[in-house]
mmCIF file of C-alpha atoms in Angstrom:
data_model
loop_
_atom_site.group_PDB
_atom_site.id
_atom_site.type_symbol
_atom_site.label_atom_id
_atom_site.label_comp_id
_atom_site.label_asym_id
_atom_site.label_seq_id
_atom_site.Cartn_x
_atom_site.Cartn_y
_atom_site.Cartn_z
ATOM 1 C CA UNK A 1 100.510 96.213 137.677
ATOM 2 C CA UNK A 2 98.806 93.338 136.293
ATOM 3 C CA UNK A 3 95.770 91.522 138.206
ATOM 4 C CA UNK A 4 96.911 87.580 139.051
ATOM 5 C CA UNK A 5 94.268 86.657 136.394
ATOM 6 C CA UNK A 6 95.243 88.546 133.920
ATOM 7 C CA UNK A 7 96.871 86.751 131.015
ATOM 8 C CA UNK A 8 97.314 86.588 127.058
ATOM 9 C CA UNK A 9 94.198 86.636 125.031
ATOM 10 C CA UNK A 10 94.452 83.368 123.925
ATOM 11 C CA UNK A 11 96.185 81.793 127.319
ATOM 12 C CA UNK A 12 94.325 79.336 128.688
ATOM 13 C CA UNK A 13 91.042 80.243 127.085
ATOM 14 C CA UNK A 14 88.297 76.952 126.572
ATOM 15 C CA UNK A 15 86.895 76.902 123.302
ATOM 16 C CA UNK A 16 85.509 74.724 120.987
ATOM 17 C CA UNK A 17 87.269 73.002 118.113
ATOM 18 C CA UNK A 18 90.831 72.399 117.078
ATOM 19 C CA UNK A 19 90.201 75.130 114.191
ATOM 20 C CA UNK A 20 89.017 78.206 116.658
ATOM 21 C CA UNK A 21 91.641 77.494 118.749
ATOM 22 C CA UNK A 22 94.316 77.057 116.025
ATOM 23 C CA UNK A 23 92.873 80.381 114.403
ATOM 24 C CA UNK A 24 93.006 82.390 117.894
ATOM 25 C CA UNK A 25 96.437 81.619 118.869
ATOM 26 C CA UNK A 26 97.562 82.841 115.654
ATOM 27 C CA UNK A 27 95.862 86.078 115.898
ATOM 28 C CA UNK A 28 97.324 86.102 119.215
ATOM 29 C CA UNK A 29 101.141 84.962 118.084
ATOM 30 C CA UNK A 30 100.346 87.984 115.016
ATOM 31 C CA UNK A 31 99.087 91.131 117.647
ATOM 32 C CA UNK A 32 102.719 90.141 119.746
ATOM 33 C CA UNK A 33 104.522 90.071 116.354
ATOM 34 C CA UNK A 34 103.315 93.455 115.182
ATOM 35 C CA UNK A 35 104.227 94.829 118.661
ATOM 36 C CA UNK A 36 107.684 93.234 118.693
ATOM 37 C CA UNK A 37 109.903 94.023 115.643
ATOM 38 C CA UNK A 38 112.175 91.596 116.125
ATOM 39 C CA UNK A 39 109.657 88.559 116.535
ATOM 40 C CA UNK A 40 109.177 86.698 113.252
ATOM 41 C CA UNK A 41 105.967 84.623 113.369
ATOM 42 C CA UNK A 42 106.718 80.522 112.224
ATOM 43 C CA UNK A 43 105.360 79.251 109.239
ATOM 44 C CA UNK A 44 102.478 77.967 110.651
ATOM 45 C CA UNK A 45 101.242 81.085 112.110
ATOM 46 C CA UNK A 46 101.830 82.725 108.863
ATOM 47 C CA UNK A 47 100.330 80.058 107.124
ATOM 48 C CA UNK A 48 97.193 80.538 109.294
ATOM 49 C CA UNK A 49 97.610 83.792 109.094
ATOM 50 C CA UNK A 50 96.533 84.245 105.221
ATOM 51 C CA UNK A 51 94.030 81.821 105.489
ATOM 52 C CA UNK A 52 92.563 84.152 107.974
ATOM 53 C CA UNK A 53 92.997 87.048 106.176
ATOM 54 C CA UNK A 54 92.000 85.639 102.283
ATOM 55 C CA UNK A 55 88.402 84.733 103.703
ATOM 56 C CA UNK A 56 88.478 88.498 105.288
ATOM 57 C CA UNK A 57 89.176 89.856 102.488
ATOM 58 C CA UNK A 58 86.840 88.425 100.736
ATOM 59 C CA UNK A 59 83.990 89.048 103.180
ATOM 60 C CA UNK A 60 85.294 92.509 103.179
ATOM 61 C CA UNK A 61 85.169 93.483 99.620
ATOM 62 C CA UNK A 62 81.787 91.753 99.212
ATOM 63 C CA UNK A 63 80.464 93.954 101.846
ATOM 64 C CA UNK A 64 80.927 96.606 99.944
ATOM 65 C CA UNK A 65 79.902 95.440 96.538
ATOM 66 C CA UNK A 66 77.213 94.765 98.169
ATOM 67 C CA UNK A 67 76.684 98.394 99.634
ATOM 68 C CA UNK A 68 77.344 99.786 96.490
ATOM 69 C CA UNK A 69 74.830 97.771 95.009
ATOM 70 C CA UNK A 70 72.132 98.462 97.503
ATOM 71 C CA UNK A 71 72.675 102.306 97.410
ATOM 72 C CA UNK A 72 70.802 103.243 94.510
ATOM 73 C CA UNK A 73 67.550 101.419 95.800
ATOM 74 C CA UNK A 74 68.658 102.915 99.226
ATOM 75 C CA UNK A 75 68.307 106.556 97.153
ATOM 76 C CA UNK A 76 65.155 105.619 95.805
ATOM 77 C CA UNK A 77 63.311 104.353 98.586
ATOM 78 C CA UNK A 78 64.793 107.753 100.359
ATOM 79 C CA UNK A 79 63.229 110.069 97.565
ATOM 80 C CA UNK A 80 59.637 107.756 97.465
ATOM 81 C CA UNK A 81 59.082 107.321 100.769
ATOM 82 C CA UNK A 82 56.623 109.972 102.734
ATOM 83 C CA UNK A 83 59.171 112.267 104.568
ATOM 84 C CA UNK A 84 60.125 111.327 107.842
ATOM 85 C CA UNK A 85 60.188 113.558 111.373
ATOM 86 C CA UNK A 86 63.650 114.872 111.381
ATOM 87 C CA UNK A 87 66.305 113.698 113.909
ATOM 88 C CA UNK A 88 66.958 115.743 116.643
ATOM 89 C CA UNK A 89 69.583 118.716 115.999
ATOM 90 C CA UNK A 90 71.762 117.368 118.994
ATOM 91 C CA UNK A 91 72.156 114.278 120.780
ATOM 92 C CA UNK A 92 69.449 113.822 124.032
ATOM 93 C CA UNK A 93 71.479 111.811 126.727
ATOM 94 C CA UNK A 94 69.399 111.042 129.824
ATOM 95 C CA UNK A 95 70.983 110.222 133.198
ATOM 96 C CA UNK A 96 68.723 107.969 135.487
ATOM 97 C CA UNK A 97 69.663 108.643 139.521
ATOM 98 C CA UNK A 98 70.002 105.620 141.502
ATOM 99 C CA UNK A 99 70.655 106.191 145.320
ATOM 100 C CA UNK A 100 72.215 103.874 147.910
ATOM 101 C CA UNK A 101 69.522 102.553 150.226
ATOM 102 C CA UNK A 102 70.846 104.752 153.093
ATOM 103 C CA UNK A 103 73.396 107.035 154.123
ATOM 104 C CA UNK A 104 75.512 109.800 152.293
ATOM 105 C CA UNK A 105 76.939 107.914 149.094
ATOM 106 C CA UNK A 106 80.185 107.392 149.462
ATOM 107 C CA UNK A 107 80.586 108.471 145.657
ATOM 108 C CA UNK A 108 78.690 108.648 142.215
ATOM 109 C CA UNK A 109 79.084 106.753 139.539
ATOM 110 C CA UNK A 110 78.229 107.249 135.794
ATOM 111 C CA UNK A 111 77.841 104.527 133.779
ATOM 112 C CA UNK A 112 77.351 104.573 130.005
ATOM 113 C CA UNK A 113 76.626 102.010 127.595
ATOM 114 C CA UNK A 114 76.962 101.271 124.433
ATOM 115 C CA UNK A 115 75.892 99.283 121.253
ATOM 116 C CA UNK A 116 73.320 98.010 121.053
ATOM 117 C CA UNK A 117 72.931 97.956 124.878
ATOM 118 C CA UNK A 118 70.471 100.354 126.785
ATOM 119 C CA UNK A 119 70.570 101.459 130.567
ATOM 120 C CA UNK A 120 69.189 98.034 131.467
ATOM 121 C CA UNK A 121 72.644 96.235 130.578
ATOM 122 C CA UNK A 122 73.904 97.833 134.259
ATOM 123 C CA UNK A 123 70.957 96.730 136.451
ATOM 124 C CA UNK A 124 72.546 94.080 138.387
ATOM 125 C CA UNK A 125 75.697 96.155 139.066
ATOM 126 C CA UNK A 126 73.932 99.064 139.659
ATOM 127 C CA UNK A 127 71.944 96.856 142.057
ATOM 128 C CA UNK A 128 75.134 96.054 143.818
ATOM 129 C CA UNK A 129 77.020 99.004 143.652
ATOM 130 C CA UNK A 130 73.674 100.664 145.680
ATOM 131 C CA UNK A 131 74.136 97.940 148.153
ATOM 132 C CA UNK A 132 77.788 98.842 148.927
ATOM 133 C CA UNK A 133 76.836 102.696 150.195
ATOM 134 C CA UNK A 134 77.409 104.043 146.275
ATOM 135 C CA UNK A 135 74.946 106.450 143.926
ATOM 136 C CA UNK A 136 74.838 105.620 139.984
ATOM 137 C CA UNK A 137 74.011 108.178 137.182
ATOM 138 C CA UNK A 138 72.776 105.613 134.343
ATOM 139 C CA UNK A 139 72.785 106.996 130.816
ATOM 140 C CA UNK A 140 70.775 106.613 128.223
ATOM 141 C CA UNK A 141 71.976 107.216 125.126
ATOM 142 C CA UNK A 142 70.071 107.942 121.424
ATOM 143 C CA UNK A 143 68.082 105.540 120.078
ATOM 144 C CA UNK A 144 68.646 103.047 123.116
ATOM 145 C CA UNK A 145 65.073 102.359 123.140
ATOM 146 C CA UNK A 146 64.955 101.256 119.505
ATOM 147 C CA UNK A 147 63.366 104.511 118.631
ATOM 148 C CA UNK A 148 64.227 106.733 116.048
ATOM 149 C CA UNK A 149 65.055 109.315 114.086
ATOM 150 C CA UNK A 150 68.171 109.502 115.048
ATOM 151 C CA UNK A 151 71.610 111.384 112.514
ATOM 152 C CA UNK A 152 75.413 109.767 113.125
ATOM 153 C CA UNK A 153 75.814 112.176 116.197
ATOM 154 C CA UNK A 154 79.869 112.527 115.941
ATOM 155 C CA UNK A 155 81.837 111.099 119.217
ATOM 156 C CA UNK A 156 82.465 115.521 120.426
ATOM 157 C CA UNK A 157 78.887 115.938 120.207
ATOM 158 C CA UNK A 158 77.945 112.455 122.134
ATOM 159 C CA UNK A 159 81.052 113.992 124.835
ATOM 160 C CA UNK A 160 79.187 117.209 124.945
ATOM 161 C CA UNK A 161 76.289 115.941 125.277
ATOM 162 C CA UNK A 162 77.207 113.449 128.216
ATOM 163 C CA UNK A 163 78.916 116.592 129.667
ATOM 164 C CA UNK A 164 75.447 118.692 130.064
ATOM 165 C CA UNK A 165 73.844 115.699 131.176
ATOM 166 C CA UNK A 166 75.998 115.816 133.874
ATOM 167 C CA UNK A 167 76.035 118.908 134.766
ATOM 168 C CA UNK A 168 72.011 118.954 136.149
ATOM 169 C CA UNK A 169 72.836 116.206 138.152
ATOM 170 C CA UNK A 170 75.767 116.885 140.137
ATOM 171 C CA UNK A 171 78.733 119.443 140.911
ATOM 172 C CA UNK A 172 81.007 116.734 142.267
ATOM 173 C CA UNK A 173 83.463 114.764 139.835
ATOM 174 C CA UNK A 174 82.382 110.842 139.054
ATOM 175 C CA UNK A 175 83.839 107.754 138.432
ATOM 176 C CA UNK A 176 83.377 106.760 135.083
ATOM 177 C CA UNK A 177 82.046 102.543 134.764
ATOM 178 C CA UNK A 178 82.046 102.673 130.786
ATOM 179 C CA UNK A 179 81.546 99.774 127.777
ATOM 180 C CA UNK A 180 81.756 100.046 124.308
ATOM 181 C CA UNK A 181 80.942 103.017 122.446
ATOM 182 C CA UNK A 182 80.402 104.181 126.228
ATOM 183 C CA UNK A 183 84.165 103.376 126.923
ATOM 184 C CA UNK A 184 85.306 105.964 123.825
ATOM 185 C CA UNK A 185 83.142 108.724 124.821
ATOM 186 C CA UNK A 186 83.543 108.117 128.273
ATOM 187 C CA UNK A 187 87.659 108.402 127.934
ATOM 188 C CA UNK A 188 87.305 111.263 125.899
ATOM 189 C CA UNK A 189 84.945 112.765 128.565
ATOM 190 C CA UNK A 190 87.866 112.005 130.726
ATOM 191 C CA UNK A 191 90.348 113.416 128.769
ATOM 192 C CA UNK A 192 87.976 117.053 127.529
ATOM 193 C CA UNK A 193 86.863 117.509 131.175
ATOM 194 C CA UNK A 194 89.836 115.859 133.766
ATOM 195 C CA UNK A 195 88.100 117.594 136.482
ATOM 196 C CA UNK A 196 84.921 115.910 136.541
ATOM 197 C CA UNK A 197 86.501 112.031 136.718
ATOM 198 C CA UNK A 198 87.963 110.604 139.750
ATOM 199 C CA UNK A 199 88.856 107.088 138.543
ATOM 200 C CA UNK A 200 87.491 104.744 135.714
ATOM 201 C CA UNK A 201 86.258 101.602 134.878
ATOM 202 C CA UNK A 202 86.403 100.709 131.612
ATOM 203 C CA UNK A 203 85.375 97.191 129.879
ATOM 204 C CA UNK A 204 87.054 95.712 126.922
ATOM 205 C CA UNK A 205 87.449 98.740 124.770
ATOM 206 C CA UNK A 206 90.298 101.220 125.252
ATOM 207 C CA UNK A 207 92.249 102.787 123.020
ATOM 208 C CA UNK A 208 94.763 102.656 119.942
ATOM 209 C CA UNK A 209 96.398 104.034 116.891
ATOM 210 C CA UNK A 210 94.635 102.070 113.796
ATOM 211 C CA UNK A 211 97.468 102.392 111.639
ATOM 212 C CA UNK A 212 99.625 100.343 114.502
ATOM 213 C CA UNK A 213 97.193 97.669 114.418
ATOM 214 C CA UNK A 214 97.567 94.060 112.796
ATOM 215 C CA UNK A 215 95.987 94.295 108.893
ATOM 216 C CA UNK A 216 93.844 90.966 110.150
ATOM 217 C CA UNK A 217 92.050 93.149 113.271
ATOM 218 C CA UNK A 218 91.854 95.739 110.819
ATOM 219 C CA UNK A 219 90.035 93.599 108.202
ATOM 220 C CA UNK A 220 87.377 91.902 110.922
ATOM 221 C CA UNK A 221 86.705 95.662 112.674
ATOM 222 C CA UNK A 222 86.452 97.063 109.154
ATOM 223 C CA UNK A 223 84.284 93.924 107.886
ATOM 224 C CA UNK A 224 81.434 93.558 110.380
ATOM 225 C CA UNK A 225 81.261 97.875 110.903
ATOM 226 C CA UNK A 226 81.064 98.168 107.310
ATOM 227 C CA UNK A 227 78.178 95.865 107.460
ATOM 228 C CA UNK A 228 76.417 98.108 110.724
ATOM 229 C CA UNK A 229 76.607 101.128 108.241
ATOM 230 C CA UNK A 230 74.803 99.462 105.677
ATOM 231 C CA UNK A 231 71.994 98.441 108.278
ATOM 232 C CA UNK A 232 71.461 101.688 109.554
ATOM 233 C CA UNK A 233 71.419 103.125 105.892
ATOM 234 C CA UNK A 234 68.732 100.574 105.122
ATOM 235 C CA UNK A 235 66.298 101.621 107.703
ATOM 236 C CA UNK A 236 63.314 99.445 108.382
ATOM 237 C CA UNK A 237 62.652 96.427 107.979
ATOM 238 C CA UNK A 238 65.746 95.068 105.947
ATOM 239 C CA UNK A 239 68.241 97.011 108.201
ATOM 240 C CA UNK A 240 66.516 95.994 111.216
ATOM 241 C CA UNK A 241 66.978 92.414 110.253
ATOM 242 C CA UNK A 242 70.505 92.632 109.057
ATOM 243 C CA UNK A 243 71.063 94.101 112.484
ATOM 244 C CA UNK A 244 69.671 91.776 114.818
ATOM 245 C CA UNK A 245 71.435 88.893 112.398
ATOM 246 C CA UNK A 246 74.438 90.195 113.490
ATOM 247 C CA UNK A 247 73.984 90.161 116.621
ATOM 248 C CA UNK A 248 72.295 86.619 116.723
ATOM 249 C CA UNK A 249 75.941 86.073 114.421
ATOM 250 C CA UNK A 250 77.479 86.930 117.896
ATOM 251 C CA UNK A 251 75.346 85.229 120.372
ATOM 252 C CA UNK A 252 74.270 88.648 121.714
ATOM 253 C CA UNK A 253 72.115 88.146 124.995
ATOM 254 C CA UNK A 254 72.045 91.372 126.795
ATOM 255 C CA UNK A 255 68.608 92.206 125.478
ATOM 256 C CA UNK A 256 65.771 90.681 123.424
ATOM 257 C CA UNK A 257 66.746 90.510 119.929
ATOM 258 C CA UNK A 258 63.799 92.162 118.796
ATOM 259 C CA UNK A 259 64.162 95.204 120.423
ATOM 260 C CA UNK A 260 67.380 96.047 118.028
ATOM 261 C CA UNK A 261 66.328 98.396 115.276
ATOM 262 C CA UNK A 262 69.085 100.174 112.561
ATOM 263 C CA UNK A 263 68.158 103.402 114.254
ATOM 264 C CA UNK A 264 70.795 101.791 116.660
ATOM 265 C CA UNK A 265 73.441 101.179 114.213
ATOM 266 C CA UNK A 266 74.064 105.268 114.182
ATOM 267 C CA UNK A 267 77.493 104.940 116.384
ATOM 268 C CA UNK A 268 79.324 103.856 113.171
ATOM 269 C CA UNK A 269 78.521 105.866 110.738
ATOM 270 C CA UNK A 270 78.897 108.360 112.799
ATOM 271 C CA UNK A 271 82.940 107.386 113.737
ATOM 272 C CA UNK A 272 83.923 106.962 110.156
ATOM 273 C CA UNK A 273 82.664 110.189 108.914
ATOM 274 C CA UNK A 274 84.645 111.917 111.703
ATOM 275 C CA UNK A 275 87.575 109.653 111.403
ATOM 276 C CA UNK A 276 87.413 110.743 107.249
ATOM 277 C CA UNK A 277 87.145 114.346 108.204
ATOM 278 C CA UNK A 278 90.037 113.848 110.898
ATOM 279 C CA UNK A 279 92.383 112.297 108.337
ATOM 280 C CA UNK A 280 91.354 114.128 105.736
ATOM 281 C CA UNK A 281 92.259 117.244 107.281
ATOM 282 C CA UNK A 282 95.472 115.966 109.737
ATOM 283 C CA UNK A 283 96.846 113.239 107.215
ATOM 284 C CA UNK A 284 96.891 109.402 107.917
ATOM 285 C CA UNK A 285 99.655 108.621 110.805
ATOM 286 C CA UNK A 286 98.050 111.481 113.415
ATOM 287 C CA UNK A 287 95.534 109.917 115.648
ATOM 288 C CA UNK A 288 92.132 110.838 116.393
ATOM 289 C CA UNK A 289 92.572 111.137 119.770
ATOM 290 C CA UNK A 290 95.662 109.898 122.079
ATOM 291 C CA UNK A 291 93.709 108.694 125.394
ATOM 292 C CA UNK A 292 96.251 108.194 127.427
ATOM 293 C CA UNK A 293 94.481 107.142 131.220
ATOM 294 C CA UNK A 294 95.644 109.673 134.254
ATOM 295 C CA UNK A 295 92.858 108.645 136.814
ATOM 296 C CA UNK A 296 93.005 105.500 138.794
ATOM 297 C CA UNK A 297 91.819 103.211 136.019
ATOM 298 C CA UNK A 298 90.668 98.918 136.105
ATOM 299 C CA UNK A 299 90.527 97.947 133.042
ATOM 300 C CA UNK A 300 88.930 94.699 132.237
ATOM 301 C CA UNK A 301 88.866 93.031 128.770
ATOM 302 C CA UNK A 302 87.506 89.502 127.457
ATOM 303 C CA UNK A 303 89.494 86.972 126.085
ATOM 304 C CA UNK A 304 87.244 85.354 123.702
ATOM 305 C CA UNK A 305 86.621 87.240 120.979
ATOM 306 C CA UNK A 306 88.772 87.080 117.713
ATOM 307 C CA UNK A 307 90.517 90.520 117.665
ATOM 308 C CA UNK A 308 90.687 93.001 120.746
ATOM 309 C CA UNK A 309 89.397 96.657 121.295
ATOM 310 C CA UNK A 310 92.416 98.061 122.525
ATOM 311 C CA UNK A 311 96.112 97.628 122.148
ATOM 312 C CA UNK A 312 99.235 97.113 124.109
ATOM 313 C CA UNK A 313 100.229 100.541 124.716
ATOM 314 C CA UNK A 314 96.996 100.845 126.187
ATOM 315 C CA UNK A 315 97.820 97.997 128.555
ATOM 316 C CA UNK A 316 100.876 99.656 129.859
ATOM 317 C CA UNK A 317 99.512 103.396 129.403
ATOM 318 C CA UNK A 318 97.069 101.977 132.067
ATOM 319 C CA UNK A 319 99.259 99.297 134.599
ATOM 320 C CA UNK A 320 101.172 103.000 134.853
ATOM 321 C CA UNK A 321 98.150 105.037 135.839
ATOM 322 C CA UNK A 322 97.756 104.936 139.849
ATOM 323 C CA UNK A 323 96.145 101.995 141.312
ATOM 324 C CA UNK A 324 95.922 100.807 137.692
ATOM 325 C CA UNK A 325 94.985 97.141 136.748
ATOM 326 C CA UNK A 326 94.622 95.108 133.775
ATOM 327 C CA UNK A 327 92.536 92.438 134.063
ATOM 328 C CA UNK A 328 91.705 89.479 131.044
ATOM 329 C CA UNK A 329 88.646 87.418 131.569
ATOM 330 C CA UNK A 330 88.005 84.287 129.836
ATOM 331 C CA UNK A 331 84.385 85.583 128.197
ATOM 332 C CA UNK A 332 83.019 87.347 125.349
ATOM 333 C CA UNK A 333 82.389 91.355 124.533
ATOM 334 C CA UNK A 334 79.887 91.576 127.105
ATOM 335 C CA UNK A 335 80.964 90.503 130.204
ATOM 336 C CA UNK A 336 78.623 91.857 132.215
ATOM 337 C CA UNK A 337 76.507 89.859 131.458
ATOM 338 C CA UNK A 338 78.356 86.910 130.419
ATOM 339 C CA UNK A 339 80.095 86.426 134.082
ATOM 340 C CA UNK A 340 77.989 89.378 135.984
ATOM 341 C CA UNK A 341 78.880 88.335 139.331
ATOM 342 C CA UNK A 342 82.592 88.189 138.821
ATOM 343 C CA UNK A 343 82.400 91.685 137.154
ATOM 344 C CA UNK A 344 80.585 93.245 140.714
ATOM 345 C CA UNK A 345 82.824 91.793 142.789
ATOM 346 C CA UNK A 346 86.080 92.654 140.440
ATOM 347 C CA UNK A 347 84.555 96.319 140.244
ATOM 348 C CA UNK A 348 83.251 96.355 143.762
ATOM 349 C CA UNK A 349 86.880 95.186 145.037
ATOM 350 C CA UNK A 350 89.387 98.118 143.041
ATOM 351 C CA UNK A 351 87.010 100.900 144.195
ATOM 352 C CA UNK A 352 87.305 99.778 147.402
ATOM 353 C CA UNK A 353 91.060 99.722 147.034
ATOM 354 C CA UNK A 354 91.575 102.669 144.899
ATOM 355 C CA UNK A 355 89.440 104.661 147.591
ATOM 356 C CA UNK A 356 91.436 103.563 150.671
ATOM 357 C CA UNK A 357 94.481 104.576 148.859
ATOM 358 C CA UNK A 358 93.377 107.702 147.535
ATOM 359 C CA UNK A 359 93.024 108.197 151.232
ATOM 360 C CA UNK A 360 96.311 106.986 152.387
ATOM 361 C CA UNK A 361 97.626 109.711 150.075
ATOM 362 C CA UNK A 362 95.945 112.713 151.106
ATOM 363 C CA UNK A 363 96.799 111.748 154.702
ATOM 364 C CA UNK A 364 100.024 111.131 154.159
ATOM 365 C CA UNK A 365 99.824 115.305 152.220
ATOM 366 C CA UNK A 366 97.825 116.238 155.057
ATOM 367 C CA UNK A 367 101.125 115.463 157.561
#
C-alpha cells in the first residue's frame, strides 16, 4: 500500500523556474511511458525530451574524451610517483554500538551509509531511535574517513564484509536502515543472508533492471558516474577537487566539503567492473541481481532529483511485501538530512507499526 503522501515524482514538487519544472515533468511523463507500452508521450514531451537528451549526450561523450585523454598522464604519474602503501586485501567495515539509554532494546538496528557519507550522516536518527528503547550498529565503511588506500572492493565483497562485521556484534537478526551504496549492499545482504534481516528501511535507492530503464536516466547515471571514476583514477589533488565539485554541483551538505577525497569515489569503479564481468559472462538482458524485498520493507524516496534510483517494479515488488510502504518526499538524495525530523518520525512510526503487527501475527499462530 501506498503512504497518503506518497505521489509521482514530479507531483506537486516546488521548484524553481519554468525550465526545471518543464524538464522534470517530462522525465516524469518519459519513466510512465517506458513503463506503459501503450502510452505515447505528446510532442512536447518528446520535444523536451531530445533536448534533454542532446545536451546528455554531449556531456556524456565529452566525459570520456576527456578520460581518455587524461589516462596516459594518469599512467605516467602512476609509474613516477614513489610507490604507495597498498590497499587493504579485503574491505574493513566497522560497526559502532549505540545502546538505548535504558532497558533491554527492543531491537537492533544496522545502518549503513553510503557515498560520500560516513557514520556521522545517522547521528540524529540514531539519537532518536536510542530514545525510543532501540540499539543501532553504525557502519563504517572504506575510506569514509577520507583516508586511503583503498581498491574498487566489488558489491559481494562489501556484503561479505558487512556480514562478518555483523557477526562479532550480535547473534540476533537486524533491521536493516540503509542509503545509497548502503541501500545495494544492504538488499543484497538481505537477499545472501534472509535470516539475519527482520524488516528494512531503505532510502531512495532500490532496485532495477538497467536495460528497462529510460535511455535519458541512463545517460545522467552513466554521465556524472563516469565522471566519479575518473576522480578516483586521478588521485590527489585533481581528483579530490573534481570530487568535491561534484558534490558542491549537487548542493551536498551532509558533511564538510573538504573532507571528500577520490579515495571515496571507489564505489563506482568498483560496480562497473563487476557489472562488465557480470555481462560479460551472463550476456546483456540477465540482471545483476533481482532484489526482490520479502521483509517488512518502508521505502522512502525523494522527489527532487532529475532521474530516480529505483524503478516501478520496485515500487510494487515492495507495496506487496508485508507492512510495505512507499513513501515520496518532496526533497533531494539525502533526505536525512534535508528534512531529518520528518525522516525520524516517518521511520520511528512503521517500526512501531510493523512491530505491533509482527506481533498480532504470531499471536494470532500462537492460538
Amino acid at each position: 500500500r501506498v503512504h497518503p503522501r506518497a505521489r509521482p515524482p514530479a507531483a506537486g514538487m516546488k521548484v524553481k523556474g519554468r525550465v526545471t519544472k518543464l524538464v522534470l515533468d517530462a522525465l516524469a511523463a518519459l519513466d510512465a511511458a517506458a513503463l506503459r507500452k501503450d502510452a505515447v508521450p505528446n510532442a512536447g514531451v518528446l520535444f523536451v525530451f531530445w533536448a534533454v537528451t542532446v545536451p546528455c549526450l554531449g556531456i556524456l561523450f565529452a566525459g570520456i574524451a576527456a578520460w581518455f585523454c587524461i589516462l596516459p598522464w594518469t599512467l605516467v604519474r602512476a609509474l613516477t610517483s614513489p610507490k604507495a602503501p597498498a590497499a587493504p586485501a579485503k574491505p574493513v567495515v566497522t560497526l559502532k554500538e549505540v545502546k538505548p539509554a535504558s532497558g533491554r532494546p527492543r531491537d537492533t538496528l544496522l545502518l549503513i551509509h553510503g557515498f560520500p557519507d560516513g557514520p556521522g550522516l545517522w547521528d540524529g536518527l540514531v539519537s532518536r531511535l536510542c530514545g525510543e528503547g532501540y540499539a543501532c550498529l553504525v557502519a563504517s565503511l572504506p575510506a569514509s574517513d577520507g583516508n586511503g588506500p583503498v581498491r574498487p572492493y566489488r558489491p559481494e565483497e562489501m556484503v561479505e564484509a558487512i556480514y562478518q562485521a555483523l557477526l562479532a556484534h550480535t547473534t540476533d537478526a537486524v533491521t536493516l536502515v540503509i542509503h545509497d551504496w548502503g541501500a545495494l549492499y544492504g538488499l543484497m545482504l538481505a537477499a545472501r543472508h534472509p535470516h539475519w534481516v527482520r524488516r528494512t528501511v531503505a532510502m531512495d535507492v532500490g532496485w532495477f533492471a538497467a536495460h528497462r530503464l529510460p535511455v535519458a536516466t541512463l545517460l545522467g547515471v552513466a554521465s556524472y558516474q563516469l565522471a566519479l571514476i575518473g576522480a578516483y583514477c586521478l588521485g590527489e589533488p585533481v581528483g579530490t577537487l573534481m570530487a568535491r565539485a561534484f558534490l558542491r554541483a549537487g548542493n551536498y551538505l551532509a558533511r564538510p566539503h573538504r573532507e571528500v577525497t577520490s579515495a571515496m569515489c571507489w564505489y563506482y569503479p568498483a560496480l562497473w567492473l563487476a557489472l562488465a564481468s557480470h555481462h560479460l559472462a551472463h550476456g546483456l538482458r540477465k540482471p545483476y541481481y533481482c532484489l526482490t524485498p520479502t521483509k517488512p520493507t518502508l521505502f522512502l524516496y525523494a522527489a527532487l532529483k532529475p532521474f530516480m534510483f529505483h524503478s516501478a517494479q520496485w515500487l510494487t515488488d515492495v507495496q506487496a511485501s508485508p507492512e510495505g510502504e512507499v513513501i515520496s518526499m518532496r526533497t533531494g538524495h539525502w533526505l536525512m538530512v534535508d528534512e531529518g525530523q520528518t525522516v525520524q518520525d516517518l521511520v520511528v512510526d512503521w517500526l512501531d507499526r510493523s512491530e505491533a503487527a509482527a506481533m498480532g501475527k504470531a499471536a494470532q499462530k500462537a492460538k
